[in-house]
mmCIF file of C-alpha atoms and ligand atoms in Angstrom:
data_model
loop_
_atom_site.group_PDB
_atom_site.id
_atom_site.type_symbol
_atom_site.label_atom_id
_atom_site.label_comp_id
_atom_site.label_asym_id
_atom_site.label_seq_id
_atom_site.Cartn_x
_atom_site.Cartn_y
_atom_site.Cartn_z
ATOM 1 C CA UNK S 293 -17.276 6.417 -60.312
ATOM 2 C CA UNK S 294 -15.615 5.075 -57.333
ATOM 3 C CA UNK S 295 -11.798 3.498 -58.042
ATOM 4 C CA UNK S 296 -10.734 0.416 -56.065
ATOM 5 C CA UNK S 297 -6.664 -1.572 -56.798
ATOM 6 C CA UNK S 298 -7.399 -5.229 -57.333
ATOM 7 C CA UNK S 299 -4.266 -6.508 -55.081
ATOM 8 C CA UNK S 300 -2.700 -7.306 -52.903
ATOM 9 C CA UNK S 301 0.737 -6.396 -53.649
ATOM 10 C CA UNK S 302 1.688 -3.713 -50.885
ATOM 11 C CA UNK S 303 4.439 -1.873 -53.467
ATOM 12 C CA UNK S 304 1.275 -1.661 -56.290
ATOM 13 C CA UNK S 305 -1.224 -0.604 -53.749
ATOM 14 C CA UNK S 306 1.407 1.988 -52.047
ATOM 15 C CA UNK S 307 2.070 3.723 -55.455
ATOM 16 C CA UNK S 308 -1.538 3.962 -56.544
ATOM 17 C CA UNK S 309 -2.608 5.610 -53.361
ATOM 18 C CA UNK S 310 -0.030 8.026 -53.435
ATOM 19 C CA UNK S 311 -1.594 9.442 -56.639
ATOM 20 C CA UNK S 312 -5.126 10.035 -54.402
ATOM 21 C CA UNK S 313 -7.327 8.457 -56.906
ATOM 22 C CA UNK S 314 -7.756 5.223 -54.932
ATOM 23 C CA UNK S 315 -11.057 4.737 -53.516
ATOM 24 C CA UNK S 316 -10.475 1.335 -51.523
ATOM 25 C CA UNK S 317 -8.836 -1.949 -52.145
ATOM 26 C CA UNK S 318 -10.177 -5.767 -53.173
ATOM 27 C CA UNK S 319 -8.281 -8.933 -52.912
ATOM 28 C CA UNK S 320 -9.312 -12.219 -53.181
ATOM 29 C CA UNK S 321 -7.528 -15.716 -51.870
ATOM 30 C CA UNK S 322 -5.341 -16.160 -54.949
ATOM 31 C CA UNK S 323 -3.561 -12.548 -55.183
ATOM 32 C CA UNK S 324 -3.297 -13.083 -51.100
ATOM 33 C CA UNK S 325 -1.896 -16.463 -51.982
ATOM 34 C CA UNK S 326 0.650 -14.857 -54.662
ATOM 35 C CA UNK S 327 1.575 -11.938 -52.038
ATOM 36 C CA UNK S 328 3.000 -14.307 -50.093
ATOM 37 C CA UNK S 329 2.322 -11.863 -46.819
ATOM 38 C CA UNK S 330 0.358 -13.141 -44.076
ATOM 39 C CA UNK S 331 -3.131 -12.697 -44.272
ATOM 40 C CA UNK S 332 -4.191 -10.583 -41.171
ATOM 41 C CA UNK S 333 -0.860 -8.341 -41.544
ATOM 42 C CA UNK S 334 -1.520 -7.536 -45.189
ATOM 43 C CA UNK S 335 -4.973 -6.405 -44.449
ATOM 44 C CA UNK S 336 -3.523 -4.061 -41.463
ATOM 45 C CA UNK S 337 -1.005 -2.289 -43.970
ATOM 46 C CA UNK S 338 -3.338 -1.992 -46.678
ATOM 47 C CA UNK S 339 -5.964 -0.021 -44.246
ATOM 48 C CA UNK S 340 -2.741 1.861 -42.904
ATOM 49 C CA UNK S 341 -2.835 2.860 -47.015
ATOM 50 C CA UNK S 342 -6.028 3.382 -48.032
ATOM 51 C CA UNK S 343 -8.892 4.880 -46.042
ATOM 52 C CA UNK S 344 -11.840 3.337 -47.824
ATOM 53 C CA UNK S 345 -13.137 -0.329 -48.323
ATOM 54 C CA UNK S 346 -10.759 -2.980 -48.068
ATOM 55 C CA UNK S 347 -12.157 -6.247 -49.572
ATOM 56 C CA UNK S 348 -11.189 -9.338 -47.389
ATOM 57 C CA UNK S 349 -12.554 -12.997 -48.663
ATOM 58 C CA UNK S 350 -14.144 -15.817 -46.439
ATOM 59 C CA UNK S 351 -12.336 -19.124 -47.475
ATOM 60 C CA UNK S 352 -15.145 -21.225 -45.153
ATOM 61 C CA UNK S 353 -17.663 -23.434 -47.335
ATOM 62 C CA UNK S 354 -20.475 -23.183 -44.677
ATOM 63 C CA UNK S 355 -22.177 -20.292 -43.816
ATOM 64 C CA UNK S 356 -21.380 -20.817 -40.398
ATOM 65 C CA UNK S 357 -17.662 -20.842 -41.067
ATOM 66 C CA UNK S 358 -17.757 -17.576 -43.174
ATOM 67 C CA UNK S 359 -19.237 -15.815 -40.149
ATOM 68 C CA UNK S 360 -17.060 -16.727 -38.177
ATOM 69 C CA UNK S 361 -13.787 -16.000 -40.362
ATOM 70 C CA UNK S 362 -16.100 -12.270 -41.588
ATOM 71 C CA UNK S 363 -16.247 -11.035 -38.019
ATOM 72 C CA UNK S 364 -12.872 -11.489 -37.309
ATOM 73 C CA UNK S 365 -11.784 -10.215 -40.707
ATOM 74 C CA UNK S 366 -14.548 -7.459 -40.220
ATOM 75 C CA UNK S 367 -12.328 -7.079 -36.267
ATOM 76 C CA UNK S 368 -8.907 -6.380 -37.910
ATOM 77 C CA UNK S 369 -10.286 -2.388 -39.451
ATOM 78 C CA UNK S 370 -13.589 -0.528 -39.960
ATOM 79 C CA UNK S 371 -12.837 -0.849 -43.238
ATOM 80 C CA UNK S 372 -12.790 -4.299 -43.835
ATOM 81 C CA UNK S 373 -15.210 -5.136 -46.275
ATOM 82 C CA UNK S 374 -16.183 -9.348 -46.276
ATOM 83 C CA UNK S 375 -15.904 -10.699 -49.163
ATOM 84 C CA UNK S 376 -18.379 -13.889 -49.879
ATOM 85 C CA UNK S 377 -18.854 -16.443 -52.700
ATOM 86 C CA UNK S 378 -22.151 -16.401 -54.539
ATOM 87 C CA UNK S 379 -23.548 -19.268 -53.140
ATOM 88 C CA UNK S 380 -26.553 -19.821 -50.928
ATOM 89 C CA UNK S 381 -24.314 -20.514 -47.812
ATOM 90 C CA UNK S 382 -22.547 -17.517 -49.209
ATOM 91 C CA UNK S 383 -25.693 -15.207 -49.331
ATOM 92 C CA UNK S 384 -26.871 -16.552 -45.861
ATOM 93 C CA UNK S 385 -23.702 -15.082 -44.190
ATOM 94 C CA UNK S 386 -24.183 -11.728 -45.859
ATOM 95 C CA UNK S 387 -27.871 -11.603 -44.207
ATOM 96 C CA UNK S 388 -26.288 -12.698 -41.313
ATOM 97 C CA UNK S 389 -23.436 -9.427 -41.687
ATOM 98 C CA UNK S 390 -25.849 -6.864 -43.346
ATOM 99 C CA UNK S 391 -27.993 -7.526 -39.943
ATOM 100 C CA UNK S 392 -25.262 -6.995 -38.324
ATOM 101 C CA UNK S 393 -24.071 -4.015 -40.395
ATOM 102 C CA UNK S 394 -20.689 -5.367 -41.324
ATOM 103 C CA UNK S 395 -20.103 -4.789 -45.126
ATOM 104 C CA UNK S 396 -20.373 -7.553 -47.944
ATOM 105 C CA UNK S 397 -18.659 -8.075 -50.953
ATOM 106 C CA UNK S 398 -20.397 -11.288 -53.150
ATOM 107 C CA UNK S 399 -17.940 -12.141 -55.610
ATOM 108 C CA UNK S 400 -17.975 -14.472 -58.279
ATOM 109 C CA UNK S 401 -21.112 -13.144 -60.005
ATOM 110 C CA UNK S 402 -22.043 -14.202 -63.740
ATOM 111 C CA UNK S 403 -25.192 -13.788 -64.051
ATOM 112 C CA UNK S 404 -27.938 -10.788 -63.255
ATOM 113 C CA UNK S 405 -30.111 -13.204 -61.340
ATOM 114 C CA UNK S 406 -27.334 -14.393 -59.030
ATOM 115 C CA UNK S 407 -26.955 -10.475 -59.021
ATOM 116 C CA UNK S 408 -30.517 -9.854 -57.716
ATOM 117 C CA UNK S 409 -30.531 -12.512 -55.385
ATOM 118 C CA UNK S 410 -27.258 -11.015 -53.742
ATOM 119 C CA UNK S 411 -28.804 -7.496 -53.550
ATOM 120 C CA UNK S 412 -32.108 -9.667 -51.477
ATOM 121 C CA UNK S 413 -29.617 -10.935 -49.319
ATOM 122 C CA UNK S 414 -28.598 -7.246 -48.538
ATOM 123 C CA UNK S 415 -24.923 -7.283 -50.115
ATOM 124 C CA UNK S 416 -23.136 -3.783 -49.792
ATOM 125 C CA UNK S 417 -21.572 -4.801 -53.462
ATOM 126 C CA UNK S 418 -21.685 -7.608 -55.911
ATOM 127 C CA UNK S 419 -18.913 -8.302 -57.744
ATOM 128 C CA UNK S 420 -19.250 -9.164 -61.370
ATOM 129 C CA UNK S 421 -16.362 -10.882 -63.050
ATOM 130 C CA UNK S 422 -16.613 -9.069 -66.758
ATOM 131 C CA UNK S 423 -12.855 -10.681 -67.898
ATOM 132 C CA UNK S 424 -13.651 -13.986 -66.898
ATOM 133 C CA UNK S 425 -17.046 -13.829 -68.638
ATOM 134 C CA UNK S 426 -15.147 -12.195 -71.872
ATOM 135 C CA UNK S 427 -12.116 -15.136 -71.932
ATOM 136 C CA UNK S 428 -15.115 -17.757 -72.378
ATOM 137 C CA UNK S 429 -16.560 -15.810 -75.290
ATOM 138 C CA UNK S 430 -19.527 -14.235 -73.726
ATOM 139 C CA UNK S 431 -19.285 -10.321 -73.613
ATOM 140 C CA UNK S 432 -18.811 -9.461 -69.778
ATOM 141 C CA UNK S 433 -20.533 -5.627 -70.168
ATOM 142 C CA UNK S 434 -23.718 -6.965 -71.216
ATOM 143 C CA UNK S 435 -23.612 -8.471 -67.624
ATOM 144 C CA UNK S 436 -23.317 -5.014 -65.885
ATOM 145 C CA UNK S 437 -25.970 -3.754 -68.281
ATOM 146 C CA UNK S 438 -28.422 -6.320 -67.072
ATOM 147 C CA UNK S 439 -27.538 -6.031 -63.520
ATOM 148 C CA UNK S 440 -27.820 -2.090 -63.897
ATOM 149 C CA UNK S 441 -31.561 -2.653 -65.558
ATOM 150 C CA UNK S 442 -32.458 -5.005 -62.827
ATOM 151 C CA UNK S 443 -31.633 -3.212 -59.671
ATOM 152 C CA UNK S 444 -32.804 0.155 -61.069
ATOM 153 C CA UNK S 445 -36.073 -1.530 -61.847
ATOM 154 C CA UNK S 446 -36.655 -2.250 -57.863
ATOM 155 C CA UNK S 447 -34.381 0.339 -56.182
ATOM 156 C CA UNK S 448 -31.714 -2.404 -55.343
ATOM 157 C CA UNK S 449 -29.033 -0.311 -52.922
ATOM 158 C CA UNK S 450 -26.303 -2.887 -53.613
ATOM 159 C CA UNK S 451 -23.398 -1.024 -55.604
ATOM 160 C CA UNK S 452 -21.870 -2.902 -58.538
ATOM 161 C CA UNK S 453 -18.201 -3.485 -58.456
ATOM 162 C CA UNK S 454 -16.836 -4.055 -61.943
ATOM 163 C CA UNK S 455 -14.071 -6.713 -61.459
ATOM 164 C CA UNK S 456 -11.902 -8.791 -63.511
ATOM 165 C CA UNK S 457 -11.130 -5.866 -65.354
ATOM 166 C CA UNK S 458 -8.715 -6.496 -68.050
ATOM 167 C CA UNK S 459 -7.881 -3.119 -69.604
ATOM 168 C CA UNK S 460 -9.277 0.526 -70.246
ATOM 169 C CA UNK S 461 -11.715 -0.376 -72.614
ATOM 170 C CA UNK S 462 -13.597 -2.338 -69.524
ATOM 171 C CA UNK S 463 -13.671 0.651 -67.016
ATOM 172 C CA UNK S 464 -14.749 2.840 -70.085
ATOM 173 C CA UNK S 465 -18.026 0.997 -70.594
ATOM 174 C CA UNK S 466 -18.461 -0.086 -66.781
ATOM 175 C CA UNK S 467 -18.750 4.232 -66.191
ATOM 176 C CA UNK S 468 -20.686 4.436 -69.159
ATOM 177 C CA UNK S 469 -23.252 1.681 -68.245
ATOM 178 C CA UNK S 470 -23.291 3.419 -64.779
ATOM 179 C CA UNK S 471 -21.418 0.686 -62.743
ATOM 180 C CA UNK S 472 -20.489 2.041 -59.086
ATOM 181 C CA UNK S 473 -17.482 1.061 -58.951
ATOM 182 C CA UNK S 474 -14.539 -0.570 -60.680
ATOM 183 C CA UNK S 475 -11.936 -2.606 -59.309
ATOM 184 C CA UNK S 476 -8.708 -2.771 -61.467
ATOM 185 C CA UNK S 477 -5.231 -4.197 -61.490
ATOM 186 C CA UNK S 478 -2.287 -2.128 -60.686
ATOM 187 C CA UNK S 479 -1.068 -2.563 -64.891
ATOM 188 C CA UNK S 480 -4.887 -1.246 -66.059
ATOM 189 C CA UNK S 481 -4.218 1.459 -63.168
ATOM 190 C CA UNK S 482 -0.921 2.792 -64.466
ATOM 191 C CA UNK S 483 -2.769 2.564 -68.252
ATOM 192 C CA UNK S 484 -5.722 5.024 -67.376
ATOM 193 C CA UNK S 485 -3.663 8.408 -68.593
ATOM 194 C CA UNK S 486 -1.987 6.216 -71.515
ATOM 195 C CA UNK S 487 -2.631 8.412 -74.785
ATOM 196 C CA UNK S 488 -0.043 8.904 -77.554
ATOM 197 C CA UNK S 489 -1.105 12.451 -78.209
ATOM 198 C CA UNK S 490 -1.073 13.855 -74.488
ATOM 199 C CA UNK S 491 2.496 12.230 -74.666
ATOM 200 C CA UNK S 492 3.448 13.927 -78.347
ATOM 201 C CA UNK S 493 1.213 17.050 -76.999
ATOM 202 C CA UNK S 494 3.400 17.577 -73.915
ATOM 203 C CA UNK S 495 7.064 16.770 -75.833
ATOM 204 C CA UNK S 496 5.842 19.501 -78.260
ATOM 205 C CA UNK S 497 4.711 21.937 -75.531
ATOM 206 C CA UNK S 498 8.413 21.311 -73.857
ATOM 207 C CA UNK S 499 10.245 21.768 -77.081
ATOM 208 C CA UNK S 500 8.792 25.365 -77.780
ATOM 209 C CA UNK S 501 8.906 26.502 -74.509
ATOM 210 C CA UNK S 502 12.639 25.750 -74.385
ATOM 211 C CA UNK S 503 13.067 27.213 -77.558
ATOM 212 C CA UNK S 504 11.555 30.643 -76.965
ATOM 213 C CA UNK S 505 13.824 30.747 -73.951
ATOM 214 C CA UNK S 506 16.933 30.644 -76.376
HETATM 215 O O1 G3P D 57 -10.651 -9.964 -57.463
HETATM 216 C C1 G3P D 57 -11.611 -10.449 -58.311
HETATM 217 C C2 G3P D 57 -11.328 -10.233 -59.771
HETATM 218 O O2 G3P D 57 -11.054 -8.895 -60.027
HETATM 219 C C3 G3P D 57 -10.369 -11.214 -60.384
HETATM 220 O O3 G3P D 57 -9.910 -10.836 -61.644
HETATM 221 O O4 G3P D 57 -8.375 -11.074 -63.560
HETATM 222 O O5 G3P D 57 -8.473 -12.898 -61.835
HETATM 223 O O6 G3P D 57 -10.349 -12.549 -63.423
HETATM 224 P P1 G3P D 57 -9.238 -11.893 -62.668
#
């Protein structure tokens, strides 16, 4: 399963590619928003960082606009990654870029159909929002599960990208279900070794190593 950092904090993004499990980077308007950094220079250093996708989002309404905006996002690094929204002037730009073989990301995905119709449109990877879906009651994994069933079922290429991941539980079930990808924030990141025992394991390892030296 492939491992992308959901930010766009440069320090978080740094740190978690120095470990070499980083597959690529997403970010979306609001964590560019929070970063504070402009736009175009924050995508530069994260590329400098990572050498895998880096997910850039469209902010245009019209199709038009978003291809516009995508090939000069798409300009900035090989790597970049264009981000859409799932709408139909969303999915028109990413025919539009998959003709032109620049990558897509469709984000905001809730449902398996909206799924399928982003994998017709040609989308490199949909992005399904499992947290969001979870905070309103409805259980998130049962999305990936049905988008899973329904591009298997016709040989869809589009890879799913797990997002809105709220803890380890999340990327757990997205590997189990077979998900492509997950896309996590830096706190879930520095939780993925997190187990009591490996940390009572180790102390007790220490402990009798030092005392067999005495
Ligand atoms: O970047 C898209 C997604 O991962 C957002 O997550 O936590 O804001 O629902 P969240």
């Amino acid at each position: 399963m492939k491992l992308f950092i959901d930010s766009a904090e440069i320090k978080e993004i740094e740190a978690a590619a120095k470990t070499g499990l980083i597959d690529g980077v997403t970010t979306n308007p609001s964590l560019v928003a929070k970063s504070g950094v402009k736009f175009e220079d924050l995508l530069r250093r994260i590329c400098e960082l990572v050498d895998g996708p880096i997910s850039a989002e469209v902010t245009a309404m019209d199709s038009v606009g978003m291809i516009s905006e995508g090939k000069k996002l798409a300009a900035i690094h090989k790597n970049i990654t264009v981000k859409v929204p799932l709408t139909f002037e969303g999915l028109k730009a990413t025919r539009a870029f998959s003709s032109e073989g620049i990558k897509t990301n469709v984000t905001l995905c809730f449902t398996a159909v909206q799924a399928m119709m982003a994998a017709k449109a040609g989308a490199t990877y949909i992005s399904p929002f499992v947290g969001r879906l979870d905070d309103i009651g409805h259980a998130g994994m049962d999305l990936i599960r049905d988008i899973k069933t329904v591009y298997d079922n016709y040989g869809y290429k589009t890879q799913i990208l797990v997002a809105s991941v709220r803890h380890v539980e999340h990327m757990l079930k997205a590997a189990l279900i077979g998900g492509h990808v997950a896309t996590i924030p830096y706190k879930v990141f520095e939780q993925l070794l997190s187990h009591p025992l490996t940390d009572s394991g180790l102390a007790r390892f220490m402990k009798d190593w030092e005392n067999a030296k005495k």
